[in-house]
Coordinates of C-alpha atoms in Angstrom, one line a residue:
X1 CA -76.2 -23.6 -42.0
X2 CA -75.8 -24.8 -38.4
X3 CA -75.9 -21.2 -36.9
X4 CA -76.2 -17.6 -38.4
X5 CA -75.0 -14.8 -36.2
X6 CA -76.5 -11.3 -36.9
X7 CA -75.2 -8.0 -35.6
X8 CA -75.2 -4.3 -36.2
X9 CA -71.4 -4.3 -36.1
X10 CA -69.2 -6.9 -37.7
X11 CA -65.6 -6.6 -38.5
X12 CA -65.4 -7.5 -42.1
X13 CA -62.5 -6.4 -44.5
X14 CA -61.2 -4.1 -41.8
X15 CA -64.4 -2.1 -41.3
X16 CA -67.3 -2.5 -38.9
X17 CA -70.8 -3.0 -40.7
X18 CA -74.2 -4.7 -40.1
X19 CA -73.6 -8.4 -41.3
X20 CA -74.7 -12.0 -41.0
X21 CA -72.4 -14.7 -40.5
X22 CA -73.2 -18.3 -41.4
X23 CA -71.3 -21.1 -39.8
X24 CA -71.1 -24.7 -41.0
X25 CA -68.8 -27.7 -40.0
X26 CA -66.8 -25.2 -38.0
X27 CA -66.2 -22.7 -40.8
X28 CA -67.6 -19.5 -41.8
X29 CA -69.8 -20.3 -44.9
X30 CA -71.6 -17.1 -45.4
X31 CA -71.1 -13.4 -44.9
X32 CA -73.9 -11.1 -46.0
X33 CA -76.2 -8.3 -45.1
X34 CA -77.6 -8.3 -41.6
X35 CA -81.1 -9.1 -42.8
X36 CA -79.8 -11.5 -45.6
X37 CA -81.8 -14.8 -46.1
X38 CA -79.5 -17.4 -44.4
X39 CA -81.6 -20.3 -43.2
X40 CA -80.0 -21.9 -40.0
X41 CA -80.8 -24.4 -37.2
X42 CA -79.9 -21.6 -34.8
X43 CA -80.1 -17.8 -35.2
X44 CA -78.0 -15.7 -32.6
X45 CA -78.6 -11.9 -32.3
X46 CA -75.6 -10.1 -31.1
X47 CA -76.7 -7.5 -28.5
X48 CA -76.5 -4.0 -30.0
X49 CA -73.8 -2.8 -27.6
X50 CA -71.5 -5.4 -28.8
X51 CA -69.2 -5.9 -32.1
X52 CA -68.5 -9.3 -33.6
X53 CA -64.9 -9.9 -33.8
X54 CA -62.7 -12.7 -34.9
X55 CA -61.3 -14.5 -32.0
X56 CA -58.2 -13.3 -30.4
X57 CA -55.0 -15.1 -31.0
X58 CA -52.3 -15.2 -28.4
X59 CA -48.9 -16.5 -29.4
X60 CA -47.1 -15.9 -26.2
X61 CA -48.4 -18.2 -23.4
X62 CA -46.5 -20.1 -20.8
X63 CA -48.8 -22.9 -19.8
X64 CA -46.0 -24.9 -17.8
X65 CA -47.5 -28.3 -18.1
X66 CA -46.5 -30.9 -17.5
X67 CA -44.3 -30.9 -14.4
X68 CA -45.4 -27.6 -12.6
X69 CA -48.2 -26.5 -10.6
X70 CA -47.9 -22.9 -12.0
X71 CA -50.5 -23.2 -14.6
X72 CA -52.3 -26.0 -16.7
X73 CA -54.0 -26.5 -20.0
X74 CA -57.4 -26.7 -18.5
X75 CA -57.2 -23.3 -16.5
X76 CA -55.2 -21.4 -19.2
X77 CA -57.5 -22.3 -22.1
X78 CA -60.7 -21.7 -20.0
X79 CA -59.2 -18.2 -18.9
X80 CA -58.5 -17.6 -22.9
X81 CA -62.0 -18.3 -23.7
X82 CA -63.3 -16.1 -21.1
X83 CA -60.9 -13.3 -22.7
X84 CA -62.3 -13.9 -26.0
X85 CA -59.1 -15.6 -27.2
X86 CA -59.7 -18.7 -29.5
X87 CA -56.2 -19.9 -30.4
X88 CA -53.1 -19.7 -28.4
X89 CA -49.4 -20.9 -28.9
X90 CA -47.6 -22.4 -25.9
X91 CA -44.0 -21.7 -25.2
X92 CA -41.4 -24.3 -24.5
X93 CA -40.2 -23.2 -21.1
X94 CA -40.9 -24.1 -17.7
X95 CA -42.6 -27.3 -18.3
X96 CA -40.8 -30.5 -17.5
X97 CA -39.6 -31.8 -19.8
X98 CA -39.0 -28.6 -21.7
X99 CA -40.1 -28.8 -25.4
X100 CA -36.7 -29.1 -27.1
X101 CA -37.2 -32.8 -28.4
X102 CA -40.1 -34.6 -30.2
X103 CA -40.5 -36.9 -27.1
X104 CA -40.9 -33.8 -25.1
X105 CA -43.6 -32.3 -27.6
X106 CA -45.3 -35.6 -27.5
X107 CA -45.5 -35.4 -23.5
X108 CA -46.9 -31.9 -23.6
X109 CA -49.6 -32.8 -26.2
X110 CA -50.4 -35.8 -24.0
X111 CA -51.0 -33.5 -21.0
X112 CA -53.2 -31.2 -23.2
X113 CA -55.4 -33.9 -24.8
X114 CA -58.9 -33.5 -23.5
X115 CA -58.2 -30.5 -21.4
X116 CA -58.3 -27.6 -23.8
X117 CA -61.3 -25.2 -24.3
X118 CA -59.5 -23.3 -27.2
X119 CA -57.3 -24.3 -30.0
X120 CA -53.6 -24.8 -28.8
X121 CA -50.5 -24.8 -30.8
X122 CA -46.8 -25.2 -29.6
X123 CA -43.4 -23.4 -30.2
X124 CA -40.4 -25.8 -30.0
X125 CA -37.2 -24.7 -28.0
X126 CA -33.7 -24.0 -29.3
X127 CA -30.8 -24.7 -26.8
X128 CA -27.2 -25.2 -27.6
X129 CA -27.4 -28.9 -27.7
X130 CA -30.4 -29.5 -29.9
X131 CA -29.8 -28.1 -33.4
X132 CA -30.1 -31.6 -34.7
X133 CA -33.4 -31.9 -33.4
X134 CA -35.0 -28.8 -35.1
X135 CA -36.1 -30.6 -38.3
X136 CA -37.9 -33.3 -36.4
X137 CA -39.6 -30.8 -34.3
X138 CA -40.9 -28.9 -37.4
X139 CA -41.9 -32.0 -39.0
X140 CA -43.9 -32.9 -35.6
X141 CA -45.9 -29.7 -36.2
X142 CA -44.3 -26.9 -33.9
X143 CA -45.2 -23.5 -35.5
X144 CA -41.7 -22.3 -35.1
X145 CA -38.9 -22.1 -32.6
X146 CA -38.0 -19.7 -29.3
X147 CA -34.8 -19.0 -27.9
X148 CA -33.1 -16.9 -25.1
X149 CA -30.2 -14.6 -25.2
X150 CA -30.1 -14.2 -21.5
X151 CA -30.4 -16.6 -18.6
X152 CA -33.9 -18.1 -18.9
X153 CA -34.1 -19.0 -15.2
X154 CA -34.5 -22.6 -15.9
X155 CA -31.1 -24.7 -16.2
X156 CA -32.7 -27.1 -18.6
X157 CA -33.1 -24.2 -21.2
X158 CA -29.9 -22.5 -21.3
X159 CA -29.4 -19.3 -23.3
X160 CA -27.6 -19.2 -26.8
X161 CA -24.4 -17.3 -27.4
X162 CA -23.9 -15.3 -30.5
X163 CA -22.3 -18.2 -32.4
X164 CA -24.9 -20.4 -31.5
X165 CA -27.6 -18.1 -32.5
X166 CA -26.2 -17.6 -35.8
X167 CA -26.0 -21.5 -36.3
X168 CA -29.7 -21.9 -35.1
X169 CA -30.8 -19.1 -37.4
X170 CA -29.1 -20.6 -40.1
X171 CA -30.7 -23.9 -39.5
X172 CA -34.1 -22.4 -39.2
X173 CA -33.7 -20.4 -42.5
X174 CA -33.0 -23.9 -44.1
X175 CA -36.4 -25.2 -42.5
X176 CA -38.1 -22.1 -43.8
X177 CA -39.4 -21.7 -40.1
X178 CA -39.4 -18.9 -37.6
X179 CA -37.1 -18.0 -34.5
X180 CA -38.8 -16.0 -31.7
X181 CA -36.0 -14.5 -29.5
X182 CA -36.0 -13.3 -25.9
X183 CA -33.9 -10.5 -26.7
X184 CA -31.9 -9.4 -23.5
X185 CA -28.1 -9.5 -23.4
X186 CA -26.6 -12.0 -21.1
X187 CA -23.4 -9.9 -21.0
X188 CA -25.1 -6.8 -20.1
X189 CA -27.2 -8.2 -17.3
X190 CA -24.3 -10.1 -16.0
X191 CA -22.5 -6.9 -15.3
X192 CA -25.5 -4.9 -14.2
X193 CA -26.2 -4.9 -10.3
X194 CA -28.1 -7.5 -8.7
X195 CA -31.9 -6.8 -7.5
X196 CA -32.5 -7.1 -4.0
X197 CA -35.3 -6.1 -1.5
X198 CA -38.5 -4.5 -1.9
X199 CA -37.8 -1.6 -4.1
X200 CA -38.8 -2.0 -7.9
X201 CA -35.9 0.4 -8.9
X202 CA -33.5 -2.3 -7.8
X203 CA -35.2 -4.8 -10.2
X204 CA -35.3 -2.1 -13.1
X205 CA -31.6 -1.4 -12.8
X206 CA -30.8 -5.1 -13.0
X207 CA -32.2 -5.3 -16.4
X208 CA -31.5 -1.9 -18.2
X209 CA -32.4 -0.7 -21.6
X210 CA -29.0 -1.6 -23.0
X211 CA -29.6 -5.3 -22.4
X212 CA -32.4 -5.0 -24.9
X213 CA -30.5 -2.7 -27.2
X214 CA -27.5 -5.1 -27.4
X215 CA -29.6 -8.2 -27.9
X216 CA -31.9 -6.6 -30.6
X217 CA -28.9 -5.4 -32.6
X218 CA -27.5 -9.0 -32.6
X219 CA -30.9 -10.6 -33.7
X220 CA -31.0 -8.1 -36.7
X221 CA -27.5 -8.5 -37.7
X222 CA -27.9 -12.4 -37.7
X223 CA -31.1 -12.2 -39.5
X224 CA -29.4 -10.1 -42.2
X225 CA -26.7 -12.7 -42.6
X226 CA -28.6 -15.7 -42.6
X227 CA -31.9 -14.8 -44.2
X228 CA -33.7 -16.3 -41.4
X229 CA -37.1 -14.9 -40.1
X230 CA -36.8 -13.6 -36.5
X231 CA -39.5 -12.1 -34.2
X232 CA -38.4 -10.2 -31.0
X233 CA -40.7 -11.0 -28.3
X234 CA -42.0 -8.8 -25.4
X235 CA -40.4 -5.6 -26.3
X236 CA -40.3 -3.2 -23.4
X237 CA -37.7 -0.8 -24.1
X238 CA -38.3 2.1 -26.5
X239 CA -34.7 2.4 -27.1
X240 CA -34.8 -0.6 -29.6
X241 CA -37.6 1.0 -31.8
X242 CA -35.0 2.9 -34.1
X243 CA -33.2 -0.6 -34.7
X244 CA -36.5 -2.2 -35.5
X245 CA -37.7 0.5 -37.8
X246 CA -34.4 0.4 -39.6
X247 CA -34.6 -3.2 -40.1
X248 CA -38.2 -3.0 -41.7
X249 CA -37.0 -0.1 -43.9
X250 CA -34.2 -2.4 -45.1
X251 CA -36.7 -5.2 -46.0
X252 CA -35.4 -7.8 -43.2
X253 CA -37.8 -10.4 -42.0
X254 CA -37.8 -9.2 -38.5
X255 CA -41.0 -8.6 -36.5
X256 CA -41.6 -7.5 -33.0
X257 CA -44.4 -7.6 -30.2
X258 CA -45.2 -6.0 -27.1
X259 CA -47.3 -6.9 -24.3
X260 CA -50.3 -5.4 -22.4
X261 CA -48.3 -4.8 -19.1
X262 CA -46.0 -2.7 -20.9
X263 CA -48.8 -0.6 -22.4
X264 CA -50.6 -0.3 -19.3
X265 CA -48.4 0.3 -16.5
X266 CA -45.3 2.5 -15.8
X267 CA -42.3 1.9 -13.6
X268 CA -43.9 4.8 -11.3
X269 CA -47.0 2.7 -10.7
X270 CA -45.1 -0.4 -9.1
X271 CA -45.4 -0.1 -5.3
X272 CA -42.8 -1.5 -3.1
X273 CA -43.0 -5.0 -2.8
X274 CA -45.1 -5.4 -5.8
X275 CA -43.6 -8.4 -7.3
X276 CA -46.6 -9.3 -9.1
X277 CA -45.5 -6.5 -11.7
X278 CA -42.0 -8.2 -11.9
X279 CA -41.5 -9.4 -15.6
X280 CA -38.4 -9.9 -17.7
X281 CA -37.7 -7.5 -19.4
X282 CA -39.1 -5.0 -16.9
X283 CA -41.9 -2.6 -17.0
X284 CA -40.3 0.8 -17.7
X285 CA -41.3 4.4 -17.1
X286 CA -44.4 6.1 -18.3
X287 CA -42.6 8.0 -21.1
X288 CA -41.3 4.8 -22.5
X289 CA -44.8 3.4 -22.5
X290 CA -46.1 6.3 -24.7
X291 CA -43.3 5.6 -27.4
X292 CA -44.3 1.9 -27.5
X293 CA -48.0 3.1 -28.2
X294 CA -46.4 5.4 -30.9
X295 CA -44.5 2.4 -32.4
X296 CA -47.9 0.2 -32.6
X297 CA -49.4 3.2 -34.4
X298 CA -46.8 3.4 -37.0
X299 CA -46.2 -0.3 -37.6
X300 CA -42.7 -0.4 -35.7
X301 CA -44.3 -3.0 -33.3
X302 CA -46.5 -5.5 -35.2
X303 CA -48.6 -7.1 -32.5
X304 CA -49.6 -7.4 -28.8
X305 CA -49.7 -10.7 -26.9
X306 CA -49.9 -11.5 -23.3
X307 CA -46.6 -13.3 -22.3
X308 CA -48.9 -14.9 -19.9
X309 CA -45.9 -16.3 -17.4
X310 CA -47.7 -17.3 -14.1
X311 CA -46.2 -19.1 -11.1
X312 CA -47.3 -20.3 -7.7
X313 CA -47.9 -17.4 -5.3
X314 CA -44.9 -18.2 -3.2
X315 CA -42.5 -17.8 -6.1
X316 CA -43.3 -14.1 -5.9
X317 CA -41.2 -14.1 -2.6
X318 CA -43.3 -12.0 -0.4
X319 CA -42.4 -8.9 -2.2
X320 CA -38.5 -9.4 -2.7
X321 CA -37.6 -8.5 -6.2
X322 CA -34.3 -10.2 -5.7
X323 CA -35.8 -13.7 -5.2
X324 CA -39.2 -13.2 -7.3
X325 CA -40.0 -15.1 -10.3
X326 CA -40.1 -12.6 -13.1
X327 CA -43.4 -13.0 -15.0
X328 CA -46.9 -11.4 -15.3
X329 CA -50.1 -13.3 -15.1
X330 CA -52.7 -11.8 -17.5
X331 CA -53.8 -14.2 -20.2
X332 CA -57.7 -13.7 -19.6
X333 CA -57.2 -9.9 -19.5
X334 CA -55.0 -9.2 -22.3
X335 CA -57.5 -7.8 -24.9
X336 CA -59.4 -5.9 -22.3
X337 CA -56.4 -4.5 -20.9
X338 CA -55.1 -3.6 -24.3
X339 CA -58.3 -2.1 -25.3
X340 CA -58.7 0.1 -22.2
X341 CA -55.5 1.9 -22.9
X342 CA -56.1 2.0 -26.9
X343 CA -59.4 3.6 -26.4
X344 CA -58.0 6.3 -24.2
X345 CA -55.5 7.1 -27.0
X346 CA -58.2 7.3 -29.8
X347 CA -57.7 3.8 -31.4
X348 CA -60.4 2.0 -32.7
X349 CA -61.6 -1.7 -32.1
X350 CA -60.4 -2.4 -35.7
X351 CA -56.9 -1.9 -34.7
X352 CA -57.2 -4.0 -31.6
X353 CA -58.2 -6.9 -33.6
X354 CA -55.3 -6.3 -36.2
X355 CA -52.9 -6.4 -33.2
X356 CA -54.4 -9.1 -31.4
X357 CA -55.9 -11.3 -33.8
X358 CA -54.8 -11.0 -37.4
X359 CA -51.2 -10.5 -37.0
X360 CA -50.5 -12.9 -34.2
X361 CA -52.4 -15.5 -36.3
X362 CA -50.1 -14.7 -39.4
X363 CA -47.1 -15.0 -37.3
X364 CA -47.9 -18.5 -36.2
X365 CA -48.8 -19.6 -39.7
X366 CA -52.6 -19.8 -39.3
X367 CA -54.0 -18.5 -42.4
X368 CA -57.4 -19.6 -41.6
X369 CA -58.1 -17.4 -38.5
X370 CA -57.7 -13.8 -37.5
X371 CA -60.5 -12.3 -40.0
X372 CA -64.1 -13.0 -40.7
X373 CA -64.4 -14.2 -44.1
X374 CA -65.9 -17.1 -45.8
X375 CA -63.8 -20.3 -45.5
X376 CA -62.0 -19.0 -42.3
X377 CA -62.5 -21.2 -39.0
X378 CA -65.6 -19.9 -37.1
X379 CA -63.5 -18.5 -34.2
X380 CA -65.5 -15.5 -33.0
X381 CA -65.9 -13.1 -30.0
X382 CA -68.8 -10.9 -29.3
X383 CA -67.1 -8.0 -27.5
X384 CA -68.7 -5.1 -25.8
X385 CA -66.3 -2.3 -26.0
X386 CA -67.9 0.2 -23.5
X387 CA -68.7 -2.0 -20.5
X388 CA -66.4 -1.5 -17.7
X389 CA -65.4 -3.8 -14.6
X390 CA -62.8 -3.8 -11.8
X391 CA -60.7 -6.9 -11.8
X392 CA -60.8 -9.3 -9.0
X393 CA -57.8 -11.6 -9.4
X394 CA -59.6 -14.2 -7.3
X395 CA -62.2 -14.6 -10.0
X396 CA -60.0 -15.2 -12.9
X397 CA -59.8 -18.6 -14.5
X398 CA -55.8 -18.8 -14.4
X399 CA -54.8 -21.4 -11.6
X400 CA -53.3 -19.0 -9.2
X401 CA -55.0 -15.5 -8.0
X402 CA -51.8 -13.4 -8.5
X403 CA -52.0 -10.5 -11.0
X404 CA -50.8 -6.8 -11.2
X405 CA -54.3 -6.1 -12.6
X406 CA -56.2 -6.9 -9.2
X407 CA -58.1 -3.9 -8.5
X408 CA -57.6 -2.3 -11.9
X409 CA -60.8 -0.9 -13.8
X410 CA -60.7 -2.3 -17.4
X411 CA -62.8 -1.4 -20.4
X412 CA -64.6 -4.0 -22.4
X413 CA -66.4 -7.3 -21.7
X414 CA -66.4 -10.5 -23.7
X415 CA -70.1 -11.5 -24.0
X416 CA -69.5 -14.8 -25.8
X417 CA -66.6 -16.8 -27.3
X418 CA -66.9 -19.4 -30.4
X419 CA -64.2 -21.7 -31.1
X420 CA -64.7 -23.4 -34.8
X421 CA -68.4 -22.6 -34.4
X422 CA -69.0 -23.8 -31.0
X423 CA -69.7 -21.6 -27.8
X424 CA -67.0 -21.7 -25.3
X425 CA -67.5 -20.3 -21.7
X426 CA -66.8 -16.5 -21.6
X427 CA -67.9 -15.2 -18.5
X428 CA -66.1 -15.4 -15.1
X429 CA -67.8 -17.5 -12.8
X430 CA -69.5 -19.8 -15.5
X431 CA -68.9 -23.5 -15.3
X432 CA -66.7 -25.0 -17.9

């Protein structure tokens, strides 16, 4: 073995137990008792306070490179490593060109080359005029596809109508691929009041629960008629949960995610001018948040991912919700933010790993990660679940120091991250 890691608590087969994990050629080659005879060039003893987990997998990250100064592969993947995330999947939006063709995918991969500290995959984009390019994108290696049902905010990435969604899902079913859907209704948002000024309630009213309900119902109906696999991204409204539960009971191939900011904050927490909290769909009330937690507990919601959607500071418009870019910057903090709230509600770190490692890996088609077992990639994270720290946005590895978590006290600390058996930077402030 190149390395053996020994810990009092290792997540194996859904349980924490003492174990030794041997690594060879970037893979897990041995899992045995903590004192097992496992000769290796290097021995690593995980601190008693920490647990050894599979590396986290974040399948909803907007890196926005090339063509934007909002975030980059270097900074995003360094932030991921510091947060215990060993694989991320990049969204096709807000880069230039948008990832809706093979040449655009090649440009994105070129921007990433030599600049990544964790493993990176890519979603392809679906827009009204690129259905004939989906097969080529799939052949070029995208993990699946992403579309919008409301204005994306980017004129180069227009939303789909109901008819276009049906055509896209039919094509994706033929490809045996997956469609991720930003499920807000363009029609509902178009008839809602426009946000304006510094009051968050104006932003919240502009994207009502009805926008999510209408769009999720459409996705479910279209999945039923086409047989396509569909995944609802960033569920914020608890009003869609009965629709999702019924779809699962029916046996439809429909899954759904939520995000740490919806599980952490309530609309009541957002101060006037707090545009760092602005996200689409929006953070809703505290009672709504508790229903999202209940849906994670009962399996209606499948997983938690960041929807890291950063921007340059000036895009937050000095606190004007009518002009601010809607996106939360949180990649480095996602597992810790989720764990902070999960622990308060009595969940265990085993459930955190299922929501933020095993299930995202399965969604994106990575059968070799998300668990600690022989043959899996040696993507690992030493995580201290009881440590606490107050977040300073200025010290995060994201390109820009804009985050609603600034000044928030979070539970958990990433002591070390291993990507395919190689240590990756994990502590804020370490050189990359």
